[in-house]
XYZ file of C-alpha atoms in Angstrom:
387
model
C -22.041 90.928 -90.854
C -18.741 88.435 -90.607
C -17.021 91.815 -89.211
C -18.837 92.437 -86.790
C -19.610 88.842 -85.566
C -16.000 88.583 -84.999
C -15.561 91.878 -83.539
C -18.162 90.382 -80.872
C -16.170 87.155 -80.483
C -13.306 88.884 -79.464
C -14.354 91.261 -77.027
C -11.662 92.069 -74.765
C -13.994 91.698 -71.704
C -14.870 88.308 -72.445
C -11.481 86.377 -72.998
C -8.768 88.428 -71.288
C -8.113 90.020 -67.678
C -10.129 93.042 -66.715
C -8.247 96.171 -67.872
C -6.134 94.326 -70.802
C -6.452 94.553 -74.460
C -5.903 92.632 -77.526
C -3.980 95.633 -78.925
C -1.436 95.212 -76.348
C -0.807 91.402 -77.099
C 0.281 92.983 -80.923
C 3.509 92.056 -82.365
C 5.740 94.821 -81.412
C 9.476 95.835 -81.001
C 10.796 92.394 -81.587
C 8.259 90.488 -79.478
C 6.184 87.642 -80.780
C 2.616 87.341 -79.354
C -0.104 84.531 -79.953
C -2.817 85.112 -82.523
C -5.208 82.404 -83.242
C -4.677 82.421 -86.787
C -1.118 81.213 -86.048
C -3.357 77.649 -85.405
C -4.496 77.365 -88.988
C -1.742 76.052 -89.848
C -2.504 72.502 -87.752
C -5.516 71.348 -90.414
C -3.166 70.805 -93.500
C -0.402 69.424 -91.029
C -3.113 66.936 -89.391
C -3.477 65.549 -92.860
C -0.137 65.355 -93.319
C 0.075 63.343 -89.716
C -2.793 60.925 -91.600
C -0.515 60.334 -94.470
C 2.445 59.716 -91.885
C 0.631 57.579 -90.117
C -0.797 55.323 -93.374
C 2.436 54.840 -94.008
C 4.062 54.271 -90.165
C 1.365 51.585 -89.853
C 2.616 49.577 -93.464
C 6.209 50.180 -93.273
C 7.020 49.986 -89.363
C 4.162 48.428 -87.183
C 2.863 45.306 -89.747
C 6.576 44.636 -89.840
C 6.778 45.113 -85.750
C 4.157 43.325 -85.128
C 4.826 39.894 -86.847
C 8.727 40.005 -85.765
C 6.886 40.202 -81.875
C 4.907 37.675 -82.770
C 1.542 39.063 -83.019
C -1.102 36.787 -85.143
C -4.690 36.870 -86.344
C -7.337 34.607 -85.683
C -8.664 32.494 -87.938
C -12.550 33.259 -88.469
C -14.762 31.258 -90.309
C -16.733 33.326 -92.749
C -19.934 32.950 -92.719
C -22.400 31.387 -96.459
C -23.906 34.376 -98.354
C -27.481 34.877 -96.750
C -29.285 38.379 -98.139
C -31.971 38.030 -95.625
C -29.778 38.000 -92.534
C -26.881 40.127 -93.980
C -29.528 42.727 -94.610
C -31.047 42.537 -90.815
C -27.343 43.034 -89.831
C -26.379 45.864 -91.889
C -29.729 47.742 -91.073
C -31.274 46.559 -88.093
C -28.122 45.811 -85.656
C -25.266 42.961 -84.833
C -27.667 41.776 -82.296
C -30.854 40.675 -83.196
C -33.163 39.887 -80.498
C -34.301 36.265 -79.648
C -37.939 36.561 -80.660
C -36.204 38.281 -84.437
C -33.646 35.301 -84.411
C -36.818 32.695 -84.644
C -38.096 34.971 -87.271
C -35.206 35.187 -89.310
C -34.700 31.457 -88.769
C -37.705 30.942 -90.588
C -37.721 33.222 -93.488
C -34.014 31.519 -94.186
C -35.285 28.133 -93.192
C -32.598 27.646 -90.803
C -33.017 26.548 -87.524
C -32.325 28.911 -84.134
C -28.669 27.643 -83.354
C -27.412 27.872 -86.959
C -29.048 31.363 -87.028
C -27.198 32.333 -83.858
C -23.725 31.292 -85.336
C -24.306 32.986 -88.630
C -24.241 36.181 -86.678
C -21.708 35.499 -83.886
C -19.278 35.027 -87.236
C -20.845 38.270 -88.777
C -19.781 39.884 -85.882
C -16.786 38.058 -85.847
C -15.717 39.297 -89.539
C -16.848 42.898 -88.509
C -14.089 42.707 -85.671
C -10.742 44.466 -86.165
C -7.383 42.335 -85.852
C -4.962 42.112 -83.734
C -2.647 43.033 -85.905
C -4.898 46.180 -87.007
C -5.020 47.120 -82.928
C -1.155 46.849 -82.970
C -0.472 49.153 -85.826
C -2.846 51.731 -84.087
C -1.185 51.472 -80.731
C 2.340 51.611 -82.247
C 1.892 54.852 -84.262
C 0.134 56.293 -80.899
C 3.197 54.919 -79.290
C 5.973 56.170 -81.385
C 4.065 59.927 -81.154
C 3.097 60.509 -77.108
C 6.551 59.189 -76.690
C 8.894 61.894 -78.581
C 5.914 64.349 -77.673
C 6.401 63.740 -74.218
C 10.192 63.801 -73.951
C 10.404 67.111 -76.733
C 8.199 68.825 -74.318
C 9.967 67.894 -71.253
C 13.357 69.278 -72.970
C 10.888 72.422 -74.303
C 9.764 72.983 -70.753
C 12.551 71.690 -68.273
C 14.490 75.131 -68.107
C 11.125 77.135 -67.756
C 10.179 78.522 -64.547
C 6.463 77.326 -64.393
C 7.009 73.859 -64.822
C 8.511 73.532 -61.330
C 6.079 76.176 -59.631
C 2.721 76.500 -61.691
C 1.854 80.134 -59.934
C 4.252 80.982 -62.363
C 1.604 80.999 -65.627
C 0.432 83.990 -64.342
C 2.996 86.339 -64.335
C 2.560 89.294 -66.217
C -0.444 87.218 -67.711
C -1.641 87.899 -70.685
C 1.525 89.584 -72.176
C 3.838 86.902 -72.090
C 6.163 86.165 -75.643
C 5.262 83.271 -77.481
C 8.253 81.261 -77.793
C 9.094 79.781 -81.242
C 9.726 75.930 -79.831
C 6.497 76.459 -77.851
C 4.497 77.008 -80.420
C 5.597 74.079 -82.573
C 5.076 71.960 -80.062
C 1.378 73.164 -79.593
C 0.633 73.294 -83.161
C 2.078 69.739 -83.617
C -0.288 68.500 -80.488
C -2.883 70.539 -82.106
C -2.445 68.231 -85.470
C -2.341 65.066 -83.658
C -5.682 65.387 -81.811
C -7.273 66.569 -85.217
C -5.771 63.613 -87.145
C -7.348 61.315 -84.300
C -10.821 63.238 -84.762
C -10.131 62.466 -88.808
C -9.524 59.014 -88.116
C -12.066 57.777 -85.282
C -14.864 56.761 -87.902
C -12.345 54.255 -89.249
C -9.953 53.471 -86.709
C -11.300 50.424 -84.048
C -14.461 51.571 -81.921
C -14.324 50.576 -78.482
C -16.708 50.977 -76.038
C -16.135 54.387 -74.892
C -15.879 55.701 -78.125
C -18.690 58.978 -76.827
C -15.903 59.525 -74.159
C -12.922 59.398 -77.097
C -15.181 61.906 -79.357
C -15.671 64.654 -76.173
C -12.159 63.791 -75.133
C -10.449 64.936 -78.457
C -12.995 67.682 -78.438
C -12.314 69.316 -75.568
C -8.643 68.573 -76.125
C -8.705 70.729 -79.641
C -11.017 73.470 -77.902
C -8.820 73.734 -74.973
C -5.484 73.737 -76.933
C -7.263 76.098 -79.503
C -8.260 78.040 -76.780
C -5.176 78.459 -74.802
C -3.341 79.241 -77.802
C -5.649 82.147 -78.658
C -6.275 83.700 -75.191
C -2.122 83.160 -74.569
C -2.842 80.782 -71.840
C 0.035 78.784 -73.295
C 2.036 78.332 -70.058
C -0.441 76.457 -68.129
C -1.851 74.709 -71.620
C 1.661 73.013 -72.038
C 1.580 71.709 -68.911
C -1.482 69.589 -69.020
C -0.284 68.546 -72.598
C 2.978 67.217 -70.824
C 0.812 65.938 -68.221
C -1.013 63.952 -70.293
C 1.705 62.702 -72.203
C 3.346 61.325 -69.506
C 1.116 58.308 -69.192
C -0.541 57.752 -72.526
C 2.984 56.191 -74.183
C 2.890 53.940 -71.433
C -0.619 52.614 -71.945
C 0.557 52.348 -75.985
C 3.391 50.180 -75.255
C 1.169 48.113 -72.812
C -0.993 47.582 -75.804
C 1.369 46.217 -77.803
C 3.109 43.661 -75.520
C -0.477 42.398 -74.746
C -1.615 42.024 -78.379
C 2.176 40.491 -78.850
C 0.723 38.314 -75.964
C 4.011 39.271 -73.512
C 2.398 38.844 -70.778
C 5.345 39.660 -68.425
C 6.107 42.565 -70.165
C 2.533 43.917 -70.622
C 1.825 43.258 -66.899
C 4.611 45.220 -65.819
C 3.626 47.852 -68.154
C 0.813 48.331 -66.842
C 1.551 48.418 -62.914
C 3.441 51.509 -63.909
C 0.623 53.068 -66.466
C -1.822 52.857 -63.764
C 0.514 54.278 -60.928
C 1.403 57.099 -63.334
C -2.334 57.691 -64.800
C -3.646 57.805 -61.219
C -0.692 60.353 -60.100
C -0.976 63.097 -62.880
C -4.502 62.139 -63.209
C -5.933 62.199 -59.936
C -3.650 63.739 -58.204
C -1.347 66.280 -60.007
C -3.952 67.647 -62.229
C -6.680 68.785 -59.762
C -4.210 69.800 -56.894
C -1.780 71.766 -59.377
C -3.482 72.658 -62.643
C -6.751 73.049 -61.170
C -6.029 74.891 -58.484
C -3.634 77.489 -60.012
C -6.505 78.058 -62.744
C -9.236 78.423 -60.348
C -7.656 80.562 -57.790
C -3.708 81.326 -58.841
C -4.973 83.095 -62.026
C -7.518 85.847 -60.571
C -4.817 86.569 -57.474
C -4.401 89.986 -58.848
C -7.634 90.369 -61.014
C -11.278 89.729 -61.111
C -12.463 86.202 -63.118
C -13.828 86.579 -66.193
C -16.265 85.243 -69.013
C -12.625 83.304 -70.664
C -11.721 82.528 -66.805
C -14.812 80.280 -66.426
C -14.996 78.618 -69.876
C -11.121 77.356 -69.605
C -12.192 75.856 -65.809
C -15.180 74.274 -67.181
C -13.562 72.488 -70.030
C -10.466 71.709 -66.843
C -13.109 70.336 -64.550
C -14.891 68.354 -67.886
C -11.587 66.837 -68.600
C -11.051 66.261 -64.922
C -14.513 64.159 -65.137
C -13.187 62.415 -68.385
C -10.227 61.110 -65.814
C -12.348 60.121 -63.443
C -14.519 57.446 -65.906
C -11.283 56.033 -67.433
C -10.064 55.530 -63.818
C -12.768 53.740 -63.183
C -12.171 51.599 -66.512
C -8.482 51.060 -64.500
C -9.702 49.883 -61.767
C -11.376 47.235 -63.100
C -8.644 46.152 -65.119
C -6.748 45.784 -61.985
C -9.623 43.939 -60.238
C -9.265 41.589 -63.100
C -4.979 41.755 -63.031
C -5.175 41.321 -59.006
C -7.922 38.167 -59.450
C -6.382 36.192 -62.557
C -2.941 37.919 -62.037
C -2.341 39.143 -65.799
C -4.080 42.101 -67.494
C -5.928 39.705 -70.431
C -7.379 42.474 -72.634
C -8.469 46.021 -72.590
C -12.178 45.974 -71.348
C -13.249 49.353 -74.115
C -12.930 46.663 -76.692
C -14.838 44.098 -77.744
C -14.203 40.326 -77.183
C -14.158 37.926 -79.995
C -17.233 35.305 -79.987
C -16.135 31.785 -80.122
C -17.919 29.675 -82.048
C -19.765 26.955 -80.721
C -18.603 23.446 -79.971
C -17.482 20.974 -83.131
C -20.348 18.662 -82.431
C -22.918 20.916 -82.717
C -23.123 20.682 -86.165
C -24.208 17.054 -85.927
C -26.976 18.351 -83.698
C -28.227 21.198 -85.499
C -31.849 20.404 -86.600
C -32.439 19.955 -90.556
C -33.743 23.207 -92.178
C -37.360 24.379 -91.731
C -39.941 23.154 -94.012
C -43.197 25.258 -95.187
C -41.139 28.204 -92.993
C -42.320 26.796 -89.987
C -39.503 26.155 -86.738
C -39.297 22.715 -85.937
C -41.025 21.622 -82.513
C -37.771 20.105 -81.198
C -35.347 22.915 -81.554
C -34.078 25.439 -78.602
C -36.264 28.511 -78.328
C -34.323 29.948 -75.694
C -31.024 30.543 -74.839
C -31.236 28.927 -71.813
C -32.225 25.855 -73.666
C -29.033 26.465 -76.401
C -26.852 26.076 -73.351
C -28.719 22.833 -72.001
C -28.307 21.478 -75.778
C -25.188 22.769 -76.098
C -23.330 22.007 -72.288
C -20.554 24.734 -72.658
C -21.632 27.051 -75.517
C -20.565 30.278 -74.728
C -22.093 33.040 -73.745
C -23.137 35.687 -76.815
């Protein structure tokens, strides 16, 4: 049954060129083709990136990151409170208001100290800056020789200056030993990400992050195994061009180097925007959608590599949206203060408040004086800040 499932995977007819043949991309009189098994390989090297990276973060970015500068805030923990630490582990960070009065009563608190005993949940449940730093610096360190080992990989080869290039005598092109390295160690990476998003800090597009390294690992996976390596390594050095520029922005902003992080970014986002929304769909695009069938009909593997192209292409288009309210913010207040995918950290309320808070409930019933809305928190309050 396996057999013959993957005898129907790899139908000729649906992944390469009309009148080609896997047998012809077989290793033969010295030349090297691409086989997907070749990409096995990347899952025990992805854990081995894991383990690299454990130890980058320890030995190198904690290290970095406190000889920059870069220090946690102090949070206040919150008291030990089953009832409310039980809401928040299985009902959400953000109970409603009407639940809030609830839970103020079973715990005979009133509303406001209910309020900060889960701002300072959430708080606690927030990564550190010095966590964020680590992350960014390992990310750093690896788009950054990526990037510059593929530009020395790729800056003698023919189709890195003129795309149309891919596609000559496509699909029986040579894999190249220093080619394939670098796509099995880009291969790894993404994989060690996917290993690593359930614990690593979850922003606000972290759907986007989870079909970004998706597609990513289907489209290198892909392009290894249908020899579409040419045009594969060029939006991997495409992409690479920009993203250890954003890392190093990171890391002067959570260093707060403001000067440095501003500057940073100016030249992420002219860079992003260029390959992103410019160079991809004008050179990549358009050599896949109409370079590649010049001299051959499309087929089944011709659409499925454009539609994971175009679903990247759309992936570009949200985070340059993200960008462009960054700058909105950069252009208004004239520093980039934070990245807007994460979240911010809750301050607590003022010092005084604590003076004001009502005594606890009696008979677990709310006392008649106490704020029942939040717009009567911030007329008790004056300048409490918004949850």
């Amino acid at each position: 049954m396996w057999s013959s499932l993957n005898e129907w995977l790899w139908q000729d007819r649906l992944w390469l060129p009309p009148n080609n043949s896997w047998a012809e991309l077989e290793d033969r009189d010295g030349l090297v083709y691409a086989h997907p098994q070749d990409l096995l390989a990347a899952l025990p090297l992805a854990l081995v990136l894991v383990a690299m990276r454990f130890t980058f973060e320890r030995l190198v970015g904690l290290p970095l990151s406190r000889w920059l500068g870069v220090r946690d805030q102090a949070r206040r923990l919150v008291k030990p409170n089953a009832t409310l630490e039980k809401h928040f582990l299985m009902e959400g960070w953000r109970p409603k208001e009407p639940q809030m009065a609830v839970l103020a009563a079973k715990c005979g608190l009133t509303l406001r100290q209910t309020q900060r005993w889960f701002r300072r949940r959430r708080n606690q449940e927030r990564p550190c800056l010095t966590k964020k730093f680590c992350e960014a610096s390992w990310r750093f360190v690896f788009y950054l020789c990526s990037f510059f080992g593929g530009l020395s990989i790729l800056y003698h080869e023919s189709w890195l200056w003129k795309p149309a290039m891919c596609w000559e005598n496509y699909p029986k092109q040579p894999l190249k030993p220093a080619l394939y390295c670098w796509y099995l160690l880009e291969l790894s990476f993404y994989i060690s990400l996917l290993i690593r998003l359930p614990f690593d800090i979850r922003r606000k597009d972290f759907k986007e992050q989870v079909a970004h390294h998706l597609v990513t690992i289907t489209l290198i996976t892909f392009s290894y195994s249908a020899n579409l390596l040419r045009i594969g390594s060029l939006v991997l050095l495409l992409h690479d061009s920009a993203d250890y520029v954003l890392e190093a922005c990171k890391m002067f902003n959570y260093a707060h180097q403001q000067r440095v992080c501003n500057s940073l970014f100016i030249v992420f986002s002219l860079v992003f925007f260029y390959t992103r929304l410019v160079l991809f769909p004008t050179q990549i695009l358009y050599t896949t959608y109409y370079e590649s069938i010049a001299h051959s009909g499309p087929f089944f593997g011709y659409y499925f590599f454009n539609s994971l192209l175009l679903l990247l292409q759309l992936l570009h288009v949200f985070w340059s949206y993200l960008i462009l309210r960054m700058i909105r913010s950069f252009v208004k207040k004239g520093q980039m203060e934070k990245d807007i995918r994460s979240d911010v950290e809750e301050l607590d309320s003022s010092e005084g408040e604590a003076a004001q808070d009502h005594p606890q409930l009696k008979n677990g019933t709310a006392p008649t004086d106490g704020p029942r809305s939040r717009a009567a928190v911030w007329l008790a309050n004056g300048h409490m800040s918004a949850m």
